[in-house]
PDB file of C-alpha atoms and ligand atoms in Angstrom:
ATOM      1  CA  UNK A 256       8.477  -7.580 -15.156  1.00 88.00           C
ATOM      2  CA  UNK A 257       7.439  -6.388 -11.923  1.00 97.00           C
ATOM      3  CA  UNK A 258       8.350  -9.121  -9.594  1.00 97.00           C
ATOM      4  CA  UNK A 259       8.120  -7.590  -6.144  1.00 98.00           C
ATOM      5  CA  UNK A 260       6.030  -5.625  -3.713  1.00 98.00           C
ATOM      6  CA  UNK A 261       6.616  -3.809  -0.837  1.00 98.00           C
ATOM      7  CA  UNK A 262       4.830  -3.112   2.070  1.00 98.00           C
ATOM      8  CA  UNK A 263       5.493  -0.485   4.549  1.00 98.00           C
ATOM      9  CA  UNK A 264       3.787  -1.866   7.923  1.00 97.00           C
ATOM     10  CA  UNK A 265       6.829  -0.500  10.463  1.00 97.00           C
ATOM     11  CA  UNK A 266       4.404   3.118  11.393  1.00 95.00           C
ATOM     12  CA  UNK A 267       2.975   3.071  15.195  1.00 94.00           C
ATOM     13  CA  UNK A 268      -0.687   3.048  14.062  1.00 94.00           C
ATOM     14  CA  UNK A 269      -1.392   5.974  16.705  1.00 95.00           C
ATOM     15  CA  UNK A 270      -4.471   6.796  15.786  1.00 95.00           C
ATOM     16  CA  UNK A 271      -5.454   2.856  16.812  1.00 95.00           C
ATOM     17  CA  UNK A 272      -4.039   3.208  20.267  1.00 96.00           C
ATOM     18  CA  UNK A 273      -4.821   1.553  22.663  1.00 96.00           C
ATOM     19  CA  UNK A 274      -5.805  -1.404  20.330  1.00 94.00           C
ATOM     20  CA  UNK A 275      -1.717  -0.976  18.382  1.00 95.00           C
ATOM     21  CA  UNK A 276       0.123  -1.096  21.524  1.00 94.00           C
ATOM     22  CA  UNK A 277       0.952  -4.910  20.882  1.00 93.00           C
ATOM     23  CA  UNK A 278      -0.869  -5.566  17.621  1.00 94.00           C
ATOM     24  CA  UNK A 279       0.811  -4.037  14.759  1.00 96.00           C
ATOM     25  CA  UNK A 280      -2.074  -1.911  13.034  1.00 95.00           C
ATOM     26  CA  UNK A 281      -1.702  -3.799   9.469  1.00 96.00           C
ATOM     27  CA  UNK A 282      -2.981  -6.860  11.629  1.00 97.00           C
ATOM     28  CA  UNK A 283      -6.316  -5.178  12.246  1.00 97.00           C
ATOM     29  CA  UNK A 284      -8.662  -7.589  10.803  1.00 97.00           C
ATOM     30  CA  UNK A 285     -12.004  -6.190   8.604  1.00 97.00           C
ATOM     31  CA  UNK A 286     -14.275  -9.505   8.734  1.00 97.00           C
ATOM     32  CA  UNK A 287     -11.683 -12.280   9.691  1.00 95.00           C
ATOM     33  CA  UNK A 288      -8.604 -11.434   7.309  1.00 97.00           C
ATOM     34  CA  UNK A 289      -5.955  -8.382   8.490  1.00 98.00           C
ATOM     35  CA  UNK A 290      -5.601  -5.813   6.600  1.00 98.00           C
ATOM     36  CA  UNK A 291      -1.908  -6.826   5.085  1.00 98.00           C
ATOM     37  CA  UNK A 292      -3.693 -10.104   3.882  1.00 98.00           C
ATOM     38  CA  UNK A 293      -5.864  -8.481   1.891  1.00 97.00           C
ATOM     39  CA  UNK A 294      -2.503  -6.422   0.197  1.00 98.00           C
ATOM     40  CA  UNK A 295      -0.757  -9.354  -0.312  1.00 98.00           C
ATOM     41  CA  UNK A 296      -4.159 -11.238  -1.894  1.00 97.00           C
ATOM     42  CA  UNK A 297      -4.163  -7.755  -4.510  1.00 97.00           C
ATOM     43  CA  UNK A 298      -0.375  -8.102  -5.251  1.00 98.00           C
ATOM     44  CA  UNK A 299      -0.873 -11.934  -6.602  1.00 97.00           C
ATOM     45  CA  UNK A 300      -3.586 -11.261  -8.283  1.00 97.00           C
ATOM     46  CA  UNK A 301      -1.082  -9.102  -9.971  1.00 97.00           C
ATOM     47  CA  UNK A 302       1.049 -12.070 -10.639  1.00 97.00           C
ATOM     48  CA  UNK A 303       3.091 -10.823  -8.290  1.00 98.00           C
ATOM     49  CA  UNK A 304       5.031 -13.328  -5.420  1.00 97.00           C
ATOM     50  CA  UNK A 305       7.678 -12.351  -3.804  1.00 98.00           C
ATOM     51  CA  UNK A 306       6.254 -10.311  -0.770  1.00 98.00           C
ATOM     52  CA  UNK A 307       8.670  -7.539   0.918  1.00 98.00           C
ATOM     53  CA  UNK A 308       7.237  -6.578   4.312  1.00 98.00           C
ATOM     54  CA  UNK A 309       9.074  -3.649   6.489  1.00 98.00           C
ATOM     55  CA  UNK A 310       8.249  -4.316  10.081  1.00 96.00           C
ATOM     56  CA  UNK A 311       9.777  -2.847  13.289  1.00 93.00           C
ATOM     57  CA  UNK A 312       9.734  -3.445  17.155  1.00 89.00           C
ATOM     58  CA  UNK A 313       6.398  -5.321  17.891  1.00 88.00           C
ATOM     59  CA  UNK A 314       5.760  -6.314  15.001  1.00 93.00           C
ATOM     60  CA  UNK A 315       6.084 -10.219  14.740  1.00 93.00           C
ATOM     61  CA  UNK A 316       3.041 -10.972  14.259  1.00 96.00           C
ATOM     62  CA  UNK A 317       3.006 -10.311  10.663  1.00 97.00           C
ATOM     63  CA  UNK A 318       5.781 -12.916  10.081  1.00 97.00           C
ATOM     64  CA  UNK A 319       3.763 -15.424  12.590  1.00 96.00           C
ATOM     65  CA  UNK A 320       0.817 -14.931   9.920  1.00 97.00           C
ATOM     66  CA  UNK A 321       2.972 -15.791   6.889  1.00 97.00           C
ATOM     67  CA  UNK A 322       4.124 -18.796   8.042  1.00 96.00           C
ATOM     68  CA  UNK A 323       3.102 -22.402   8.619  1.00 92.00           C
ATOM     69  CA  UNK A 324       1.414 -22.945  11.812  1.00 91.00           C
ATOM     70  CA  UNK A 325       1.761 -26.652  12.583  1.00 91.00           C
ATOM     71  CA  UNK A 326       0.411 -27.044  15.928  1.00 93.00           C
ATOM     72  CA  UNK A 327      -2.996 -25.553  14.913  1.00 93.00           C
ATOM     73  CA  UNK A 328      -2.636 -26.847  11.372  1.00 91.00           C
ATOM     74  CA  UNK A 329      -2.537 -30.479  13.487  1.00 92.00           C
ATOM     75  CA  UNK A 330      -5.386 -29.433  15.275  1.00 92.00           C
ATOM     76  CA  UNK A 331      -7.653 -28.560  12.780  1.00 93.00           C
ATOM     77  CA  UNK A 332      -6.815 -31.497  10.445  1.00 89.00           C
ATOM     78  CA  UNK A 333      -9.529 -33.940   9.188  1.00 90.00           C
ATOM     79  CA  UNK A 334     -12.371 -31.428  11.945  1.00 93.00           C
ATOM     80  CA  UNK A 335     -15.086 -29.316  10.296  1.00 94.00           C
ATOM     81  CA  UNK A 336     -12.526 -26.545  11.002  1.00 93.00           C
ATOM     82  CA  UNK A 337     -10.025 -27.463   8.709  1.00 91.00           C
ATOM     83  CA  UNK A 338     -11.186 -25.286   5.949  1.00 91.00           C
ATOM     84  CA  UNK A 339     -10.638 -21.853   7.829  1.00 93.00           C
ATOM     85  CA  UNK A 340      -7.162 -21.997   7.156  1.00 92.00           C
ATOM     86  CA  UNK A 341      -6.900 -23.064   3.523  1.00 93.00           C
ATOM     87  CA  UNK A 342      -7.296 -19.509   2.016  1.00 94.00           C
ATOM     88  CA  UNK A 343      -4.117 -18.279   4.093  1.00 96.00           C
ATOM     89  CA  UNK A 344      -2.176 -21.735   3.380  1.00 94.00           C
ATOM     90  CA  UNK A 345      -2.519 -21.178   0.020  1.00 96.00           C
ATOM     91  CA  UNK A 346      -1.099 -17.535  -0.126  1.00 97.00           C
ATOM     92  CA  UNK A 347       1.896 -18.998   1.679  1.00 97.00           C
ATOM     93  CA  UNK A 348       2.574 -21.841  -0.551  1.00 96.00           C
ATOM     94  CA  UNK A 349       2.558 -19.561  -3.377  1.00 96.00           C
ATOM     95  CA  UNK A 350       4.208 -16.333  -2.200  1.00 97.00           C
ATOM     96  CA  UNK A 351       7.845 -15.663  -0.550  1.00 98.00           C
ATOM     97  CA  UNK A 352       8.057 -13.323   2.369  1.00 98.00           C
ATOM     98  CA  UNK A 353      11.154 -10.901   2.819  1.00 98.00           C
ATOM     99  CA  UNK A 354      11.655  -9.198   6.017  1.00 98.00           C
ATOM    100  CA  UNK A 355      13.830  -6.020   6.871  1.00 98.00           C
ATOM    101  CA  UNK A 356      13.227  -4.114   9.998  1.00 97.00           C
ATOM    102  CA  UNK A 357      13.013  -0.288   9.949  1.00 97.00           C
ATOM    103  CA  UNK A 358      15.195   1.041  12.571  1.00 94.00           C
ATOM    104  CA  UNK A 359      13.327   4.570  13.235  1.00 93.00           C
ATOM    105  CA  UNK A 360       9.869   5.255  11.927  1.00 94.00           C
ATOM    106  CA  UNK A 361      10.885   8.416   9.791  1.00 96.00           C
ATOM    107  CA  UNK A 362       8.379   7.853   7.622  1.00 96.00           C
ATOM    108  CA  UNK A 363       6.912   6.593   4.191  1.00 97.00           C
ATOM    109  CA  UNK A 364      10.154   7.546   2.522  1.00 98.00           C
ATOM    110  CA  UNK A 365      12.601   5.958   4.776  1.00 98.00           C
ATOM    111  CA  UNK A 366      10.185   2.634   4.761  1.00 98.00           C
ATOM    112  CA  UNK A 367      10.724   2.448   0.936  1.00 98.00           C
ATOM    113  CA  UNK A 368      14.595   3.207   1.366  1.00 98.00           C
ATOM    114  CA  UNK A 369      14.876   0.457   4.045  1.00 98.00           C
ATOM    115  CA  UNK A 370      13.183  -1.903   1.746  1.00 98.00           C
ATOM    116  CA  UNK A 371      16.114  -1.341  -0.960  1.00 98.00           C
ATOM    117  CA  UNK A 372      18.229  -4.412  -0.018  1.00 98.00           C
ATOM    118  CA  UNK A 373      15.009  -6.758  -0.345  1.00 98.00           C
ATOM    119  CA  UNK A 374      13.945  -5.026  -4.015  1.00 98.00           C
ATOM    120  CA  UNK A 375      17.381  -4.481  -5.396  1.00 96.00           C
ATOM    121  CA  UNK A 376      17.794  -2.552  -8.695  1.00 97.00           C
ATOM    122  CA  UNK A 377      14.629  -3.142 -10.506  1.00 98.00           C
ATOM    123  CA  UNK A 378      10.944  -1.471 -10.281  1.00 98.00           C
ATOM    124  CA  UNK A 379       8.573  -3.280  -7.944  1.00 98.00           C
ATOM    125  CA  UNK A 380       4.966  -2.047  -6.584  1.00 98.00           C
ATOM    126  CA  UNK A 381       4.582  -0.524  -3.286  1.00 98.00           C
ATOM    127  CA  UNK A 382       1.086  -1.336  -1.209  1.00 98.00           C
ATOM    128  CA  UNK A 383       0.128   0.404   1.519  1.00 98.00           C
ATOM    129  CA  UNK A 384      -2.244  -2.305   3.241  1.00 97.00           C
ATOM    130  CA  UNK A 385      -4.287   0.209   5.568  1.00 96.00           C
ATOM    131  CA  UNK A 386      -5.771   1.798   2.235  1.00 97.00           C
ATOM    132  CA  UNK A 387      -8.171  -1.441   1.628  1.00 97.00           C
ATOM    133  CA  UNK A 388      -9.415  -1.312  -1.524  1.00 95.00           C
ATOM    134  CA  UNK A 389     -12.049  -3.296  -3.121  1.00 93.00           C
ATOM    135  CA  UNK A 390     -12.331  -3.743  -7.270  1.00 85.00           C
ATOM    136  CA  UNK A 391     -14.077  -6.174  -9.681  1.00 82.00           C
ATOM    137  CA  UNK A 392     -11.411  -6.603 -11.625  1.00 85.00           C
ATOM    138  CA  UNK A 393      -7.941  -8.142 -10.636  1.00 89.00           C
ATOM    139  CA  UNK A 394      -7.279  -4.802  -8.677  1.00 92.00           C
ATOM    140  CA  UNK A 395      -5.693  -1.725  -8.811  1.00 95.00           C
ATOM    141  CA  UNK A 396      -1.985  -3.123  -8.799  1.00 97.00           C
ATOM    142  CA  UNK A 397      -2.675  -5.605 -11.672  1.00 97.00           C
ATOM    143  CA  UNK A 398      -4.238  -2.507 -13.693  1.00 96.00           C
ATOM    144  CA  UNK A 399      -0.726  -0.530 -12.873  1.00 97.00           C
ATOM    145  CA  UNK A 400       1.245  -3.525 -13.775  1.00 98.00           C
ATOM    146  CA  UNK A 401      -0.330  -3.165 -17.258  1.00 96.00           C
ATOM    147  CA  UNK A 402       0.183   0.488 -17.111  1.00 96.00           C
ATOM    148  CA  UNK A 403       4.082  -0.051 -16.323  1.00 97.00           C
ATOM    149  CA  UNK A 404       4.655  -2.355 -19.450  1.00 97.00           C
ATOM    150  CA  UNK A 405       3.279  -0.075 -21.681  1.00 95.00           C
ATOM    151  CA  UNK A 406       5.435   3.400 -20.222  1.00 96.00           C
ATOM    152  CA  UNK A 407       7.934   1.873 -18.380  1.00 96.00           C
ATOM    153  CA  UNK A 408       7.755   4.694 -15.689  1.00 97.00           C
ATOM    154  CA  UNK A 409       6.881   4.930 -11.840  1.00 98.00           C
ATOM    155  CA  UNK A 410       2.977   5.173 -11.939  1.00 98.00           C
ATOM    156  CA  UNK A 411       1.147   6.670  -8.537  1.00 98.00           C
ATOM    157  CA  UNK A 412      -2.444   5.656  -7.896  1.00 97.00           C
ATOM    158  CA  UNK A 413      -5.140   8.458  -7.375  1.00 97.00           C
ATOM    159  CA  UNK A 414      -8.499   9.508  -6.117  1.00 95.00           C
ATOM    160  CA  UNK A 415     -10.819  12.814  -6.436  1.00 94.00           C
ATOM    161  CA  UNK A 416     -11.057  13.533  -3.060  1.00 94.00           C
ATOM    162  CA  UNK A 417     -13.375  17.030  -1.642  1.00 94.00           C
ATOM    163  CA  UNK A 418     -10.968  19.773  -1.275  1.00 95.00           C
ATOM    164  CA  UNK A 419     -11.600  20.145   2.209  1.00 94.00           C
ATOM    165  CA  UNK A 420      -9.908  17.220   2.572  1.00 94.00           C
ATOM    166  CA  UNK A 421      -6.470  17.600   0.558  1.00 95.00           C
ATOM    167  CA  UNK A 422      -4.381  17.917   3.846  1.00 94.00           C
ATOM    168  CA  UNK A 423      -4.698  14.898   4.149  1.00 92.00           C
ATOM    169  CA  UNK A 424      -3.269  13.380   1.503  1.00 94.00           C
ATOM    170  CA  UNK A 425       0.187  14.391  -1.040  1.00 93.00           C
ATOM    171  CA  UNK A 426      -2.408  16.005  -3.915  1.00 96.00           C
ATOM    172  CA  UNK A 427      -0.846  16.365  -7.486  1.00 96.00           C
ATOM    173  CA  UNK A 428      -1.524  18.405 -10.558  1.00 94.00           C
ATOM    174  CA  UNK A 429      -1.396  16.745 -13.317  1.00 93.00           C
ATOM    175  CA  UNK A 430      -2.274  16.834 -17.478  1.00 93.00           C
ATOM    176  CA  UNK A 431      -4.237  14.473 -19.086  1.00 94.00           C
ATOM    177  CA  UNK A 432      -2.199  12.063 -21.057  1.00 91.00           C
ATOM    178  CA  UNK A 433      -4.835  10.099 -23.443  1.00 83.00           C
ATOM    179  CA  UNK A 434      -7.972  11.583 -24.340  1.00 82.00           C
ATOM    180  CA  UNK A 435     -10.719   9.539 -22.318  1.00 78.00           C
ATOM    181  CA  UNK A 436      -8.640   7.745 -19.993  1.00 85.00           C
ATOM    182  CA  UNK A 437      -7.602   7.222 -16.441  1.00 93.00           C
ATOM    183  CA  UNK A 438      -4.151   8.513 -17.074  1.00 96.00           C
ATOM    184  CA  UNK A 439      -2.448  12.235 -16.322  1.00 96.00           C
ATOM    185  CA  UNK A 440       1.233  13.383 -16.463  1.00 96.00           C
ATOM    186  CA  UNK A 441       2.282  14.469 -13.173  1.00 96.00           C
ATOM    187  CA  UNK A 442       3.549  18.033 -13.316  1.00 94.00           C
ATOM    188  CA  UNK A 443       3.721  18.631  -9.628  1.00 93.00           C
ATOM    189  CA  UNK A 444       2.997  17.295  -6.277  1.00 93.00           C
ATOM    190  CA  UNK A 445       2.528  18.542  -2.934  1.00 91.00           C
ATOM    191  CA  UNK A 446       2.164  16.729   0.731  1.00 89.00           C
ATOM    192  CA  UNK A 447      -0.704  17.666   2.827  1.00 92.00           C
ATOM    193  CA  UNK A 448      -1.565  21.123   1.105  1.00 94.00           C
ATOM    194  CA  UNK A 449      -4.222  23.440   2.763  1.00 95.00           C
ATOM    195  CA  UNK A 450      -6.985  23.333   0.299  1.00 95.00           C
ATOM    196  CA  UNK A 451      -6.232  27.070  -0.876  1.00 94.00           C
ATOM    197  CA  UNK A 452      -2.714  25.692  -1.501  1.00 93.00           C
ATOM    198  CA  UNK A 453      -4.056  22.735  -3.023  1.00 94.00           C
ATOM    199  CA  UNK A 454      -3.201  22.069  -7.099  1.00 93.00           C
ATOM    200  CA  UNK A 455      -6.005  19.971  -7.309  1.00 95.00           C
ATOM    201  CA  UNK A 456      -8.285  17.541  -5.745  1.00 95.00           C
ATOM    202  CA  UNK A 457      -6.223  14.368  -7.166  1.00 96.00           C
ATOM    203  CA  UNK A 458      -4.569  12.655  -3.990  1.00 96.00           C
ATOM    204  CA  UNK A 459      -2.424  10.285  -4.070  1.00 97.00           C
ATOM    205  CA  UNK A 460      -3.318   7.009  -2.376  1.00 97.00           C
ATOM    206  CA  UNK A 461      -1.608   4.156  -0.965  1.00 97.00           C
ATOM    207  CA  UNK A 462      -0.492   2.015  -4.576  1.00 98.00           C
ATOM    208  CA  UNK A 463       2.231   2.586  -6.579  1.00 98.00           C
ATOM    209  CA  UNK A 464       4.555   1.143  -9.118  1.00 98.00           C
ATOM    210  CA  UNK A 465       8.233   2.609  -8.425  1.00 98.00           C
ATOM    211  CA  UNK A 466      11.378   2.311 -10.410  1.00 98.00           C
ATOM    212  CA  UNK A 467      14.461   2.145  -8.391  1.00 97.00           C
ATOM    213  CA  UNK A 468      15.911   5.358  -9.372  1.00 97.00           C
ATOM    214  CA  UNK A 469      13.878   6.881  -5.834  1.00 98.00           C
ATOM    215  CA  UNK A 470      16.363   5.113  -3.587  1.00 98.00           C
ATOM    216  CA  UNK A 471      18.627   7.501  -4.561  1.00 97.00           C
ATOM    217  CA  UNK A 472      16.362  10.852  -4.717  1.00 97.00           C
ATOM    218  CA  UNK A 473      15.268   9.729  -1.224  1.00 98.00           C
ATOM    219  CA  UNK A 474      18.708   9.342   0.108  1.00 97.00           C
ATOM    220  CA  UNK A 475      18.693  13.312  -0.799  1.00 97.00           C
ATOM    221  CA  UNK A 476      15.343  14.098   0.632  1.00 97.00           C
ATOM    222  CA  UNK A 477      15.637  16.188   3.776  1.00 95.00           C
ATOM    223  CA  UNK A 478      12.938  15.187   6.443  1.00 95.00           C
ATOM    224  CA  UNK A 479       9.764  17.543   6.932  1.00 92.00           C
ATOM    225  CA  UNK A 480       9.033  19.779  10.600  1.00 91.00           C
ATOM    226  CA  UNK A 481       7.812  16.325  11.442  1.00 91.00           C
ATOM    227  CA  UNK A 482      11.023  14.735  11.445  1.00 94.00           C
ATOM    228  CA  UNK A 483       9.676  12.614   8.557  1.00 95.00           C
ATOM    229  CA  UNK A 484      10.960  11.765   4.988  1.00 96.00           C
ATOM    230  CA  UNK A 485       8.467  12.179   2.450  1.00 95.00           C
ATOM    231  CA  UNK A 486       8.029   8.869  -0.905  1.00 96.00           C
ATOM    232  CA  UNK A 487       5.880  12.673  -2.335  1.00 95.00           C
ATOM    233  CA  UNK A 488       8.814  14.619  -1.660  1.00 95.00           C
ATOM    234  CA  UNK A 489      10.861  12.315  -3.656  1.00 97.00           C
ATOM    235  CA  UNK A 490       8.646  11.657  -6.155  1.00 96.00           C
ATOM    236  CA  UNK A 491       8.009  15.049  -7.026  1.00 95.00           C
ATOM    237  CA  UNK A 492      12.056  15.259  -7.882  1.00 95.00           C
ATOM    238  CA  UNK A 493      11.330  12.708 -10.087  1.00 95.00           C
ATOM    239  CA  UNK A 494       8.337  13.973 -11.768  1.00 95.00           C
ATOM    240  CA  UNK A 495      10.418  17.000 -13.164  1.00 93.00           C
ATOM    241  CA  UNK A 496      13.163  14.513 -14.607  1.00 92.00           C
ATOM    242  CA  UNK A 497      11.018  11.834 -15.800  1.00 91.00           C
ATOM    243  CA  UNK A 498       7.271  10.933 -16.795  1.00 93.00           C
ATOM    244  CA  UNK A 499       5.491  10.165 -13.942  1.00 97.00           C
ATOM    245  CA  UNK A 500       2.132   9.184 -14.253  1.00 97.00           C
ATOM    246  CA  UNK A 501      -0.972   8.893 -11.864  1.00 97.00           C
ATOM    247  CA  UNK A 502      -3.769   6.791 -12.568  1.00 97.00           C
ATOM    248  CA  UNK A 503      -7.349   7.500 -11.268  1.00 95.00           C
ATOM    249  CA  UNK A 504      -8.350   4.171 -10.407  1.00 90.00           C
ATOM    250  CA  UNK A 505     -11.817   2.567 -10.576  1.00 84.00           C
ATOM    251  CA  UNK A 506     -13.006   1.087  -7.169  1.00 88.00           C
ATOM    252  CA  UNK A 507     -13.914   1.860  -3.703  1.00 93.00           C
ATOM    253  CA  UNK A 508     -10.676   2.638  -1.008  1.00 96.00           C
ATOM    254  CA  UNK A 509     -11.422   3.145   2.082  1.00 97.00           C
ATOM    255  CA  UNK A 510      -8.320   4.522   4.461  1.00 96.00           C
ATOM    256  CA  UNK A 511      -8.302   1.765   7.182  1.00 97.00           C
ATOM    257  CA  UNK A 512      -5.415   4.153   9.551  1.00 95.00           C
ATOM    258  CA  UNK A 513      -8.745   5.682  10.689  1.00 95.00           C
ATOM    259  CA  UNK A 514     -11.085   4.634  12.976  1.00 96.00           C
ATOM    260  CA  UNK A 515     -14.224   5.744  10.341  1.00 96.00           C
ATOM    261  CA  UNK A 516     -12.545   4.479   7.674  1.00 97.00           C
ATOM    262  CA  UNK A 517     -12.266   1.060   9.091  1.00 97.00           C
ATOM    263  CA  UNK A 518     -15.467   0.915  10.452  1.00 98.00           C
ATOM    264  CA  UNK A 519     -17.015   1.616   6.782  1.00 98.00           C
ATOM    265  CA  UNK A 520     -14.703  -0.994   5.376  1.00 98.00           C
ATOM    266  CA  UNK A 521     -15.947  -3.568   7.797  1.00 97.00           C
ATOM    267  CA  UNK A 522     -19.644  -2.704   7.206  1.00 97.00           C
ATOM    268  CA  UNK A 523     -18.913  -2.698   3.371  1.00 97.00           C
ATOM    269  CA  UNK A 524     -17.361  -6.260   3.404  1.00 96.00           C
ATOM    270  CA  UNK A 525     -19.993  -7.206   6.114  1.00 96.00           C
ATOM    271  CA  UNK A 526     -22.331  -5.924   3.254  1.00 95.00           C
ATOM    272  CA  UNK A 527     -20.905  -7.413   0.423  1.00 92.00           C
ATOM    273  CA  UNK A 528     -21.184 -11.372   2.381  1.00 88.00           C
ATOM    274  CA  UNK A 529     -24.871 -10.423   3.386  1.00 84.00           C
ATOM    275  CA  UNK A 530     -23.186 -10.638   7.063  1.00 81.00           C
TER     276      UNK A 530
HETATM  277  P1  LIG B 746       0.641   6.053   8.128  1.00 84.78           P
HETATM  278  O1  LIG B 746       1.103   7.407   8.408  1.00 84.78           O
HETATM  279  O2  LIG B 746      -0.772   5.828   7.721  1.00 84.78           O
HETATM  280  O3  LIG B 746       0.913   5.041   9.348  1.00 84.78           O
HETATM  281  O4  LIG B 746       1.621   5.421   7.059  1.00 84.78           O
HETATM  282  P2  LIG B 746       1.246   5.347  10.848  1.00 84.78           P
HETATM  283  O5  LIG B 746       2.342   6.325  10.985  1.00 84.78           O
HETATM  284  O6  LIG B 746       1.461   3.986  11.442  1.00 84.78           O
HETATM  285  O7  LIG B 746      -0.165   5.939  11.351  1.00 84.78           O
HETATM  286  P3  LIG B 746      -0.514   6.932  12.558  1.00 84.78           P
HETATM  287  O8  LIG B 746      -0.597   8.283  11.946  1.00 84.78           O
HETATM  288  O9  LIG B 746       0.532   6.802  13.631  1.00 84.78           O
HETATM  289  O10 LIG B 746      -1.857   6.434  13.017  1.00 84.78           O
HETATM  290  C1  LIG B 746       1.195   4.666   5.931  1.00 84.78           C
HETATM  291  C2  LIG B 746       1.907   3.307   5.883  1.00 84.78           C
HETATM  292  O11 LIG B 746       3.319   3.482   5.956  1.00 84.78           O
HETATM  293  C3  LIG B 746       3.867   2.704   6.999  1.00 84.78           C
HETATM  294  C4  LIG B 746       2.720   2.429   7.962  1.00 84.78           C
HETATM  295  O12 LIG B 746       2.935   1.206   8.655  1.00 84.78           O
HETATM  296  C5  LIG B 746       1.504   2.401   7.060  1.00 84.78           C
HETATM  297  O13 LIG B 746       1.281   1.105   6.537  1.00 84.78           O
HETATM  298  N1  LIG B 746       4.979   3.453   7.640  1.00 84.78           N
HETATM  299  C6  LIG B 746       4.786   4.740   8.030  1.00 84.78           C
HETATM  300  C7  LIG B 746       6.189   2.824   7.847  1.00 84.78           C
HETATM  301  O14 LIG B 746       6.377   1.642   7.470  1.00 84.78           O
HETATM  302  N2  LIG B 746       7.198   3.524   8.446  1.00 84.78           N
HETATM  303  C8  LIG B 746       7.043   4.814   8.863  1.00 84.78           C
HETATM  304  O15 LIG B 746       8.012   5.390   9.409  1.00 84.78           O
HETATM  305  C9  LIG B 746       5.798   5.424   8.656  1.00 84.78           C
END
């Protein structure tokens, strides 16, 4: 039922500069696999495929990864190496990869609107690959897959976060919707709020399971005094139509669009292989 996923990889990464200049930020490897690798490993576990990437200027390299490389694939063949690239050849011989360039980086909400023509007019997951995630399940997406079937509505992933912190993130309030679970109704969402302004501590991280009714609201959204067009902004429109509901997920995130944050990642997998 949910056949696609997108994944927003046009933004500049400037928090990474110098090291983004030339290499898009979603290419930033923790161990030896970038960032967008690990997304795209989450969204087949989810029995998902079909791979929608948004790029922009500079940004080739994430098509160079997806593809077959047959002058080092030649190179490697029959040597002790060869087995270094069998991990990657598999996701390619079992995914398809979509490409659509973002013209201006305007933002989360104008990545998902320039992804339209490659989803079309049916609900598909959206994974931002600098929040790396790690589960020990089949991952955050396949739980919200299962989610999906049973409401049929967009479903946001979300994390207690300290309130000191909610200006970072688009923070929602929210009622619970089953007794003992993961699940809340969103009520209301807000991006970046000051923690006094804050309705909660529940932000919203980078997965999500849209339906394609948010082209449209985010066709209407104006942009912030950033210049940029809010996916919260849209969603919250939604939210006061339809059910919307955010899932506290089980799992460690960490947010790899910061230095600390990637540096923790790459000690926790470093960790986790007894590196
Ligand atoms: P971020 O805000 O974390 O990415 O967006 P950024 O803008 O590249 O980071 P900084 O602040 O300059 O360091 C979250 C995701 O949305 C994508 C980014 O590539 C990232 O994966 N994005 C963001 C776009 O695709 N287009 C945009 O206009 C903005």
């Amino acid at each position: 039922m949910i056949n696609k996923c997108l994944f927003p990889a046009a933004g500049y990464g400037t928090r990474f500069l110098p090291a983004t200049k030339a290499v898009p930020k979603e290419m930033l490897p923790v161990l030896t696999k970038p960032l967008l690798q690990y997304g795209v490993e989450e969204a087949l576990l989810a029995g998902i495929s079909n791979m929608a990437i948004i790029t922009g200027r500079g940004k080739r390299a994430i098509e160079d990864h997806f593809d077959n490389a047959f002058e080092l694939e030649s190179q490697l063949i029959e040597t002790s190496k060869e087995h270094l690239l069998k991990e990657i050849k598999e996701i390619i011989a079992s995914s398809t990869f979509t490409y659509v360039r973002q013209n201006k980086m305007l933002g989360l909400g104008d990545a998902i609107l320039t992804g339209k023509p490659l989803i079309g007019n049916e609900p598909f997951a959206v994974i931002l690959a600098d929040d790396l995630c790690d589960y020990s399940d089949k991952g955050i997406i396949a739980n919200m897959v299962k989610i999906y079937k049973k409401y049929k509505c967009p479903i946001i992933a979300i994390e207690e976060v300290p309130i000191e912190k909610t200006q970072k993130y688009g923070v929602i309030s929210g009622k619970i919707l089953e007794e003992n679970s993961d699940l809340y109704e969103v009520m209301d969402m807000v991006e970046k709020p000051s923690p006094e302004k804050a309705p909660s501590n529940m932000a919203i991280i980078g997965r999500y399971i849209l339906t394609p009714d948010i082209f449209d609201i985010l066709k209407t959204i104006k942009p912030d005094s950033n210049g940029e067009i809010q996916l919260t902004d849209a969603l919250r429109v939604q939210a006061r139509n339809k059910k919307v509901i955010a899932y506290k997920f089980k799992g460690t995130r960490f947010d790899c669009g910061t230095v600390k944050g990637y540096l923790d990642a790459s000690n926790y997998f470093a960790k986790k292989i007894s590196l």
